[in-house]
C-alpha cells in the first residue's frame, strides 16, 4: 500500500486463477448460438466461472421451451472448457445447481494446474476458424475417417451424434419441409426470424445477410431466412431456385437420453465438440435447428432415429465449397457478457 493511502481503502486484485477463467469466458464469446442471439452471461470470481442464461435474448416464438437457448449456452460452456483444458487447467463442472438462481446454468470450478491436453489444443485452435457455412458443399464425399472422429468426439460428451444415411434423406427433407411450413405460416415466428437478420456490418448480434446462401434444389432444404422478408432474398439476388445441389452434404442429429434442461445443455456441449472437431478436420458445418423447432418435424426426426432418445439439433457437414469462406458473424463485446469480480485484498 502506498505510504499516504488511508488504511480504510479496500484494494482489489485479479488473481491468476481468475485470469485463466476469464480467458476461457473470452473464448466462449465465439461459440455459435441460435440466430446468433448469444444468450449467455459469465460471472467470474476468484476460482469459479458462473454461466447464466440471458432470457432477454430468448426466442419466445421459435423456441417456446427454451431448448435452443440451452443448447446455445451449452456450446459456450464447451468452448470455455476446451480453453481451460488446452491451457492446462484442471476443473470440474456442475450443471444447473439445484439450489441456485434459476438462470444459473453451470458452475466451472478451478481445481489446479494439469497437463495441457493436445486434443483440447486442437479444438481451441478451431474456435477462431469455425464459422457457420450455409453454402452448398463441394461435390466430394466426406471421408469416413473424419465422420468417425466426429462420432468419437461426441462419445466423450453426454449426448450422442446420430449420423444419418442416404436412406434417411427423405425423412430429413420431410422434417425440413414441415418446419418451414409451420414457421412460415406463423406470423410470430416470421417476425422473430426477420428481427434477427442484420445487414452486413450492422450490430454485434443476429445473422448477417451476407452469411446466408441460396436455397436452391438441395436434397434437404436449409432454413429459409429469405421467406421472412422478400427484401433479404432480392438484395442477395437469390430468390430463384438456382442450381444448388449440395448432394455430398452429410447430416448428423445430436440426440439426448432425456428431454430436460440439463439434457439440452449437454446437447450444446456435444454440438460444440462436433463442430470444433469438424473444423479441425477441415470440414464445413452448419447447424439446423429448424428440424427440431416444431413438434411435427421433431416427431419425424425421432421416428427416423428409431424412437430412441430425443433429437436436440441437426448438423450439416461437408467439404467446403470453392471460394472464400463466408464472413464471420459479429459478437457482442466481452464487457457486455463477462463480469469479473475482483478479490478483495485485506
Ligand atoms: C442452437 C443453434 C441453432 C442454430 N440453428 C440454425 C439454423 O436452423 N439454421 C442455420 O442456418 N444456422 C443455425 N445455427 C447457426 C447460427 O445461426 C450461428 O451459429 C450464428 O449465426 C453465429 O454464426 P457462426 O456460427 O458463424 O459463428 C444455429 C446455431 C445454434 C448454436
mmCIF file of N, CA, C and O and ligand atoms in Angstrom, residues 29-38 40 59 63 67-73 75-76 79 127 129-134 183 193 196 205-208 211-212 222-225 268 271-272 275 285-293 312-314 316 326-331, ligand 1:
data_model
loop_
_atom_site.group_PDB
_atom_site.id
_atom_site.type_symbol
_atom_site.label_atom_id
_atom_site.label_comp_id
_atom_site.label_asym_id
_atom_site.label_seq_id
_atom_site.Cartn_x
_atom_site.Cartn_y
_atom_site.Cartn_z
ATOM 1 N N UNK A 29 -17.055 -16.479 -26.085
ATOM 2 C CA UNK A 29 -17.765 -15.440 -26.849
ATOM 3 C C UNK A 29 -17.948 -15.888 -28.309
ATOM 4 O O UNK A 29 -18.905 -15.513 -28.977
ATOM 5 N N UNK A 30 -17.026 -16.731 -28.797
ATOM 6 C CA UNK A 30 -17.060 -17.148 -30.203
ATOM 7 C C UNK A 30 -17.962 -18.356 -30.448
ATOM 8 O O UNK A 30 -18.043 -18.848 -31.571
ATOM 9 N N UNK A 31 -18.628 -18.836 -29.416
ATOM 10 C CA UNK A 31 -19.474 -20.027 -29.591
ATOM 11 C C UNK A 31 -20.662 -19.698 -30.511
ATOM 12 O O UNK A 31 -21.126 -18.555 -30.542
ATOM 13 N N UNK A 32 -21.144 -20.711 -31.234
ATOM 14 C CA UNK A 32 -22.326 -20.484 -32.072
ATOM 15 C C UNK A 32 -23.587 -20.439 -31.212
ATOM 16 O O UNK A 32 -23.621 -21.023 -30.123
ATOM 17 N N UNK A 33 -24.600 -19.760 -31.678
ATOM 18 C CA UNK A 33 -25.865 -19.697 -30.928
ATOM 19 C C UNK A 33 -27.014 -19.516 -31.908
ATOM 20 O O UNK A 33 -26.807 -19.035 -33.027
ATOM 21 N N UNK A 34 -28.196 -19.894 -31.474
ATOM 22 C CA UNK A 34 -29.354 -19.815 -32.364
ATOM 23 C C UNK A 34 -29.560 -18.354 -32.789
ATOM 24 O O UNK A 34 -29.620 -17.451 -31.946
ATOM 25 N N UNK A 35 -29.620 -18.129 -34.088
ATOM 26 C CA UNK A 35 -29.762 -16.784 -34.689
ATOM 27 C C UNK A 35 -28.731 -15.789 -34.139
ATOM 28 O O UNK A 35 -28.969 -14.593 -34.121
ATOM 29 N N UNK A 36 -27.605 -16.348 -33.675
ATOM 30 C CA UNK A 36 -26.528 -15.501 -33.107
ATOM 31 C C UNK A 36 -27.057 -14.583 -32.003
ATOM 32 O O UNK A 36 -26.652 -13.422 -31.876
ATOM 33 N N UNK A 37 -27.948 -15.152 -31.170
ATOM 34 C CA UNK A 37 -28.519 -14.375 -30.062
ATOM 35 C C UNK A 37 -27.514 -14.221 -28.912
ATOM 36 O O UNK A 37 -27.660 -13.323 -28.084
ATOM 37 N N UNK A 38 -26.550 -15.150 -28.806
ATOM 38 C CA UNK A 38 -25.530 -15.111 -27.731
ATOM 39 C C UNK A 38 -26.205 -14.917 -26.368
ATOM 40 O O UNK A 38 -25.931 -13.938 -25.653
ATOM 41 N N UNK A 40 -26.062 -15.582 -23.274
ATOM 42 C CA UNK A 40 -25.314 -16.020 -22.089
ATOM 43 C C UNK A 40 -24.703 -14.834 -21.370
ATOM 44 O O UNK A 40 -24.530 -13.742 -21.912
ATOM 45 N N UNK A 59 -35.784 -16.636 -27.685
ATOM 46 C CA UNK A 59 -36.671 -16.531 -28.850
ATOM 47 C C UNK A 59 -38.012 -17.183 -28.484
ATOM 48 O O UNK A 59 -38.184 -18.399 -28.630
ATOM 49 N N UNK A 63 -38.640 -20.762 -30.076
ATOM 50 C CA UNK A 63 -38.039 -21.657 -29.079
ATOM 51 C C UNK A 63 -38.845 -21.601 -27.774
ATOM 52 O O UNK A 63 -38.296 -21.249 -26.722
ATOM 53 N N UNK A 67 -35.327 -24.713 -25.342
ATOM 54 C CA UNK A 67 -34.328 -25.754 -25.636
ATOM 55 C C UNK A 67 -33.131 -25.174 -26.387
ATOM 56 O O UNK A 67 -31.978 -25.453 -26.062
ATOM 57 N N UNK A 68 -33.402 -24.330 -27.382
ATOM 58 C CA UNK A 68 -32.296 -23.822 -28.210
ATOM 59 C C UNK A 68 -31.461 -22.792 -27.466
ATOM 60 O O UNK A 68 -30.267 -22.649 -27.725
ATOM 61 N N UNK A 69 -32.089 -22.099 -26.524
ATOM 62 C CA UNK A 69 -31.309 -21.195 -25.668
ATOM 63 C C UNK A 69 -30.307 -22.027 -24.862
ATOM 64 O O UNK A 69 -29.130 -21.683 -24.740
ATOM 65 N N UNK A 70 -30.788 -23.158 -24.329
ATOM 66 C CA UNK A 70 -29.902 -24.011 -23.519
ATOM 67 C C UNK A 70 -28.821 -24.661 -24.385
ATOM 68 O O UNK A 70 -27.664 -24.767 -23.960
ATOM 69 N N UNK A 71 -29.198 -25.101 -25.585
ATOM 70 C CA UNK A 71 -28.189 -25.693 -26.483
ATOM 71 C C UNK A 71 -27.110 -24.643 -26.771
ATOM 72 O O UNK A 71 -25.907 -24.924 -26.743
ATOM 73 N N UNK A 72 -27.544 -23.406 -27.009
ATOM 74 C CA UNK A 72 -26.582 -22.327 -27.296
ATOM 75 C C UNK A 72 -25.646 -22.124 -26.105
ATOM 76 O O UNK A 72 -24.419 -21.995 -26.266
ATOM 77 N N UNK A 73 -26.204 -22.090 -24.889
ATOM 78 C CA UNK A 73 -25.353 -21.901 -23.701
ATOM 79 C C UNK A 73 -24.420 -23.099 -23.516
ATOM 80 O O UNK A 73 -23.281 -22.940 -23.048
ATOM 81 N N UNK A 75 -22.986 -24.722 -25.919
ATOM 82 C CA UNK A 75 -21.824 -24.558 -26.814
ATOM 83 C C UNK A 75 -20.814 -23.597 -26.173
ATOM 84 O O UNK A 75 -19.613 -23.800 -26.271
ATOM 85 N N UNK A 76 -21.334 -22.549 -25.497
ATOM 86 C CA UNK A 76 -20.430 -21.595 -24.827
ATOM 87 C C UNK A 76 -19.669 -22.300 -23.699
ATOM 88 O O UNK A 76 -18.461 -22.105 -23.519
ATOM 89 N N UNK A 79 -16.919 -24.399 -25.210
ATOM 90 C CA UNK A 79 -15.801 -23.563 -25.667
ATOM 91 C C UNK A 79 -14.920 -23.162 -24.470
ATOM 92 O O UNK A 79 -13.691 -23.155 -24.562
ATOM 93 N N UNK A 127 -11.586 -22.881 -32.614
ATOM 94 C CA UNK A 127 -12.599 -21.909 -32.157
ATOM 95 C C UNK A 127 -12.580 -20.667 -33.043
ATOM 96 O O UNK A 127 -13.625 -20.157 -33.455
ATOM 97 N N UNK A 129 -11.424 -20.393 -36.064
ATOM 98 C CA UNK A 129 -11.556 -20.687 -37.501
ATOM 99 C C UNK A 129 -13.004 -21.042 -37.847
ATOM 100 O O UNK A 129 -13.514 -20.706 -38.912
ATOM 101 N N UNK A 130 -13.693 -21.712 -36.916
ATOM 102 C CA UNK A 130 -15.042 -22.210 -37.194
ATOM 103 C C UNK A 130 -16.017 -21.093 -37.510
ATOM 104 O O UNK A 130 -15.972 -20.030 -36.943
ATOM 105 N N UNK A 131 -16.882 -21.333 -38.440
ATOM 106 C CA UNK A 131 -17.998 -20.428 -38.699
ATOM 107 C C UNK A 131 -19.080 -21.226 -39.403
ATOM 108 O O UNK A 131 -18.795 -22.269 -40.000
ATOM 109 N N UNK A 132 -20.273 -20.758 -39.327
ATOM 110 C CA UNK A 132 -21.372 -21.464 -39.991
ATOM 111 C C UNK A 132 -21.247 -21.268 -41.498
ATOM 112 O O UNK A 132 -21.101 -20.146 -41.968
ATOM 113 N N UNK A 133 -21.289 -22.385 -42.227
ATOM 114 C CA UNK A 133 -21.149 -22.332 -43.685
ATOM 115 C C UNK A 133 -22.428 -22.903 -44.307
ATOM 116 O O UNK A 133 -22.632 -24.119 -44.327
ATOM 117 N N UNK A 134 -23.290 -22.003 -44.774
ATOM 118 C CA UNK A 134 -24.589 -22.449 -45.326
ATOM 119 C C UNK A 134 -24.495 -22.694 -46.832
ATOM 120 O O UNK A 134 -25.482 -23.052 -47.455
ATOM 121 N N UNK A 183 -43.280 -22.681 -39.669
ATOM 122 C CA UNK A 183 -42.724 -21.361 -39.329
ATOM 123 C C UNK A 183 -43.265 -20.262 -40.224
ATOM 124 O O UNK A 183 -43.594 -19.171 -39.759
ATOM 125 N N UNK A 193 -37.762 -14.267 -36.771
ATOM 126 C CA UNK A 193 -36.641 -14.520 -37.695
ATOM 127 C C UNK A 193 -36.191 -13.213 -38.342
ATOM 128 O O UNK A 193 -35.001 -12.900 -38.376
ATOM 129 N N UNK A 196 -33.986 -10.851 -36.340
ATOM 130 C CA UNK A 196 -32.591 -11.217 -36.038
ATOM 131 C C UNK A 196 -31.721 -11.270 -37.291
ATOM 132 O O UNK A 196 -30.568 -11.690 -37.224
ATOM 133 N N UNK A 205 -24.844 -8.685 -33.018
ATOM 134 C CA UNK A 205 -25.522 -9.973 -32.852
ATOM 135 C C UNK A 205 -26.391 -10.214 -34.080
ATOM 136 O O UNK A 205 -26.355 -9.436 -35.024
ATOM 137 N N UNK A 206 -27.166 -11.309 -34.085
ATOM 138 C CA UNK A 206 -28.029 -11.597 -35.227
ATOM 139 C C UNK A 206 -27.264 -12.216 -36.396
ATOM 140 O O UNK A 206 -26.037 -12.353 -36.357
ATOM 141 N N UNK A 207 -28.023 -12.606 -37.423
ATOM 142 C CA UNK A 207 -27.436 -13.309 -38.579
ATOM 143 C C UNK A 207 -27.214 -12.309 -39.711
ATOM 144 O O UNK A 207 -28.179 -11.783 -40.269
ATOM 145 N N UNK A 208 -25.948 -12.028 -40.056
ATOM 146 C CA UNK A 208 -25.695 -11.077 -41.150
ATOM 147 C C UNK A 208 -26.177 -11.666 -42.476
ATOM 148 O O UNK A 208 -25.980 -12.850 -42.758
ATOM 149 N N UNK A 211 -24.005 -13.825 -44.686
ATOM 150 C CA UNK A 211 -23.624 -15.204 -44.326
ATOM 151 C C UNK A 211 -24.681 -16.197 -44.827
ATOM 152 O O UNK A 211 -24.550 -17.397 -44.605
ATOM 153 N N UNK A 212 -25.742 -15.694 -45.458
ATOM 154 C CA UNK A 212 -26.791 -16.590 -45.968
ATOM 155 C C UNK A 212 -26.360 -17.136 -47.328
ATOM 156 O O UNK A 212 -25.391 -16.677 -47.911
ATOM 157 N N UNK A 222 -32.207 -26.038 -46.438
ATOM 158 C CA UNK A 222 -31.758 -25.349 -45.223
ATOM 159 C C UNK A 222 -32.824 -24.329 -44.842
ATOM 160 O O UNK A 222 -33.761 -24.080 -45.598
ATOM 161 N N UNK A 223 -32.668 -23.720 -43.673
ATOM 162 C CA UNK A 223 -33.675 -22.772 -43.196
ATOM 163 C C UNK A 223 -33.836 -21.622 -44.207
ATOM 164 O O UNK A 223 -32.848 -21.069 -44.676
ATOM 165 N N UNK A 224 -35.091 -21.283 -44.479
ATOM 166 C CA UNK A 224 -35.373 -20.237 -45.453
ATOM 167 C C UNK A 224 -35.450 -18.883 -44.751
ATOM 168 O O UNK A 224 -36.513 -18.429 -44.366
ATOM 169 N N UNK A 225 -34.290 -18.231 -44.568
ATOM 170 C CA UNK A 225 -34.292 -16.905 -43.936
ATOM 171 C C UNK A 225 -34.964 -15.883 -44.851
ATOM 172 O O UNK A 225 -35.501 -14.901 -44.390
ATOM 173 N N UNK A 268 -25.729 -29.027 -26.263
ATOM 174 C CA UNK A 268 -24.905 -27.908 -26.736
ATOM 175 C C UNK A 268 -23.427 -28.241 -26.621
ATOM 176 O O UNK A 268 -22.624 -27.902 -27.507
ATOM 177 N N UNK A 271 -22.763 -30.575 -29.442
ATOM 178 C CA UNK A 271 -22.761 -29.839 -30.718
ATOM 179 C C UNK A 271 -21.426 -29.116 -30.896
ATOM 180 O O UNK A 271 -20.800 -29.188 -31.960
ATOM 181 N N UNK A 272 -20.962 -28.439 -29.850
ATOM 182 C CA UNK A 272 -19.694 -27.704 -29.940
ATOM 183 C C UNK A 272 -18.536 -28.667 -30.207
ATOM 184 O O UNK A 272 -17.663 -28.379 -31.038
ATOM 185 N N UNK A 275 -18.731 -29.605 -33.861
ATOM 186 C CA UNK A 275 -18.399 -28.513 -34.787
ATOM 187 C C UNK A 275 -16.898 -28.205 -34.752
ATOM 188 O O UNK A 275 -16.274 -27.994 -35.799
ATOM 189 N N UNK A 285 -19.480 -26.788 -41.693
ATOM 190 C CA UNK A 285 -20.684 -27.232 -40.973
ATOM 191 C C UNK A 285 -21.720 -26.111 -40.908
ATOM 192 O O UNK A 285 -21.377 -24.932 -40.970
ATOM 193 N N UNK A 286 -22.981 -26.519 -40.769
ATOM 194 C CA UNK A 286 -23.998 -25.544 -40.342
ATOM 195 C C UNK A 286 -25.017 -26.293 -39.489
ATOM 196 O O UNK A 286 -25.411 -27.418 -39.818
ATOM 197 N N UNK A 287 -25.394 -25.657 -38.384
ATOM 198 C CA UNK A 287 -26.400 -26.267 -37.501
ATOM 199 C C UNK A 287 -27.776 -26.083 -38.142
ATOM 200 O O UNK A 287 -27.990 -25.135 -38.905
ATOM 201 N N UNK A 288 -28.687 -26.990 -37.854
ATOM 202 C CA UNK A 288 -30.053 -26.915 -38.406
ATOM 203 C C UNK A 288 -31.045 -27.152 -37.276
ATOM 204 O O UNK A 288 -31.447 -28.291 -37.019
ATOM 205 N N UNK A 289 -31.441 -26.069 -36.618
ATOM 206 C CA UNK A 289 -32.376 -26.277 -35.506
ATOM 207 C C UNK A 289 -33.820 -26.224 -35.965
ATOM 208 O O UNK A 289 -34.712 -26.619 -35.229
ATOM 209 N N UNK A 290 -34.044 -25.757 -37.214
ATOM 210 C CA UNK A 290 -35.431 -25.750 -37.701
ATOM 211 C C UNK A 290 -36.015 -27.178 -37.650
ATOM 212 O O UNK A 290 -37.200 -27.358 -37.433
ATOM 213 N N UNK A 291 -35.144 -28.181 -37.788
ATOM 214 C CA UNK A 291 -35.615 -29.568 -37.790
ATOM 215 C C UNK A 291 -36.243 -29.990 -36.463
ATOM 216 O O UNK A 291 -36.941 -31.009 -36.401
ATOM 217 N N UNK A 292 -35.936 -29.250 -35.397
ATOM 218 C CA UNK A 292 -36.479 -29.652 -34.085
ATOM 219 C C UNK A 292 -37.378 -28.585 -33.463
ATOM 220 O O UNK A 292 -37.919 -28.779 -32.382
ATOM 221 N N UNK A 293 -37.516 -27.446 -34.141
ATOM 222 C CA UNK A 293 -38.253 -26.336 -33.511
ATOM 223 C C UNK A 293 -39.739 -26.613 -33.412
ATOM 224 O O UNK A 293 -40.403 -26.126 -32.509
ATOM 225 N N UNK A 312 -32.009 -33.144 -30.461
ATOM 226 C CA UNK A 312 -31.833 -31.783 -29.913
ATOM 227 C C UNK A 312 -31.493 -30.779 -31.000
ATOM 228 O O UNK A 312 -31.862 -29.611 -30.909
ATOM 229 N N UNK A 313 -30.766 -31.205 -32.017
ATOM 230 C CA UNK A 313 -30.391 -30.284 -33.109
ATOM 231 C C UNK A 313 -29.777 -31.095 -34.253
ATOM 232 O O UNK A 313 -29.177 -32.150 -34.014
ATOM 233 N N UNK A 314 -29.953 -30.600 -35.468
ATOM 234 C CA UNK A 314 -29.325 -31.231 -36.638
ATOM 235 C C UNK A 314 -28.042 -30.495 -37.003
ATOM 236 O O UNK A 314 -27.874 -29.324 -36.679
ATOM 237 N N UNK A 316 -25.333 -30.112 -40.434
ATOM 238 C CA UNK A 316 -24.996 -30.391 -41.835
ATOM 239 C C UNK A 316 -23.483 -30.330 -41.950
ATOM 240 O O UNK A 316 -22.856 -29.380 -41.454
ATOM 241 N N UNK A 326 -17.424 -18.073 -45.817
ATOM 242 C CA UNK A 326 -18.383 -16.996 -45.553
ATOM 243 C C UNK A 326 -17.843 -16.029 -44.506
ATOM 244 O O UNK A 326 -16.976 -16.395 -43.713
ATOM 245 N N UNK A 327 -18.345 -14.797 -44.506
ATOM 246 C CA UNK A 327 -17.861 -13.831 -43.498
ATOM 247 C C UNK A 327 -18.207 -14.297 -42.088
ATOM 248 O O UNK A 327 -19.108 -15.113 -41.901
ATOM 249 N N UNK A 328 -17.487 -13.739 -41.120
ATOM 250 C CA UNK A 328 -17.767 -14.053 -39.714
ATOM 251 C C UNK A 328 -19.012 -13.326 -39.261
ATOM 252 O O UNK A 328 -19.220 -12.164 -39.619
ATOM 253 N N UNK A 329 -19.796 -13.984 -38.422
ATOM 254 C CA UNK A 329 -20.914 -13.285 -37.776
ATOM 255 C C UNK A 329 -20.333 -12.501 -36.595
ATOM 256 O O UNK A 329 -19.387 -12.957 -35.962
ATOM 257 N N UNK A 330 -20.875 -11.325 -36.297
ATOM 258 C CA UNK A 330 -20.274 -10.498 -35.237
ATOM 259 C C UNK A 330 -20.549 -11.080 -33.854
ATOM 260 O O UNK A 330 -21.401 -11.959 -33.691
ATOM 261 N N UNK A 331 -19.845 -10.552 -32.855
ATOM 262 C CA UNK A 331 -20.080 -10.959 -31.466
ATOM 263 C C UNK A 331 -20.248 -9.722 -30.603
ATOM 264 O O UNK A 331 -19.721 -8.657 -30.909
HETATM 265 C C1 LIG B 1 -28.713 -23.895 -31.136
HETATM 266 C C2 LIG B 1 -28.341 -23.395 -32.516
HETATM 267 C C3 LIG B 1 -29.288 -23.414 -33.532
HETATM 268 C C4 LIG B 1 -28.953 -22.984 -34.829
HETATM 269 N N1 LIG B 1 -29.871 -23.101 -35.846
HETATM 270 C C5 LIG B 1 -29.528 -22.768 -37.110
HETATM 271 C C6 LIG B 1 -30.437 -22.996 -38.198
HETATM 272 O O1 LIG B 1 -31.511 -23.559 -38.032
HETATM 273 N N2 LIG B 1 -30.049 -22.616 -39.441
HETATM 274 C C7 LIG B 1 -28.839 -22.031 -39.672
HETATM 275 O O2 LIG B 1 -28.540 -21.715 -40.827
HETATM 276 N N3 LIG B 1 -27.947 -21.815 -38.657
HETATM 277 C C8 LIG B 1 -28.268 -22.176 -37.395
HETATM 278 N N4 LIG B 1 -27.377 -22.000 -36.360
HETATM 279 C C9 LIG B 1 -26.114 -21.304 -36.608
HETATM 280 C C10 LIG B 1 -26.202 -19.874 -36.053
HETATM 281 O O3 LIG B 1 -27.038 -19.087 -36.853
HETATM 282 C C11 LIG B 1 -24.769 -19.315 -35.984
HETATM 283 O O4 LIG B 1 -24.054 -20.040 -35.024
HETATM 284 C C12 LIG B 1 -24.732 -17.858 -35.609
HETATM 285 O O5 LIG B 1 -25.351 -17.080 -36.591
HETATM 286 C C13 LIG B 1 -23.290 -17.374 -35.405
HETATM 287 O O6 LIG B 1 -22.530 -17.599 -36.554
HETATM 288 P P1 LIG B 1 -21.223 -18.513 -36.552
HETATM 289 O O7 LIG B 1 -21.659 -19.923 -36.258
HETATM 290 O O8 LIG B 1 -20.680 -18.366 -37.947
HETATM 291 O O9 LIG B 1 -20.286 -18.022 -35.513
HETATM 292 C C14 LIG B 1 -27.668 -22.461 -35.081
HETATM 293 C C15 LIG B 1 -26.710 -22.464 -34.045
HETATM 294 C C16 LIG B 1 -27.035 -22.945 -32.791
HETATM 295 C C17 LIG B 1 -25.991 -22.997 -31.704
#
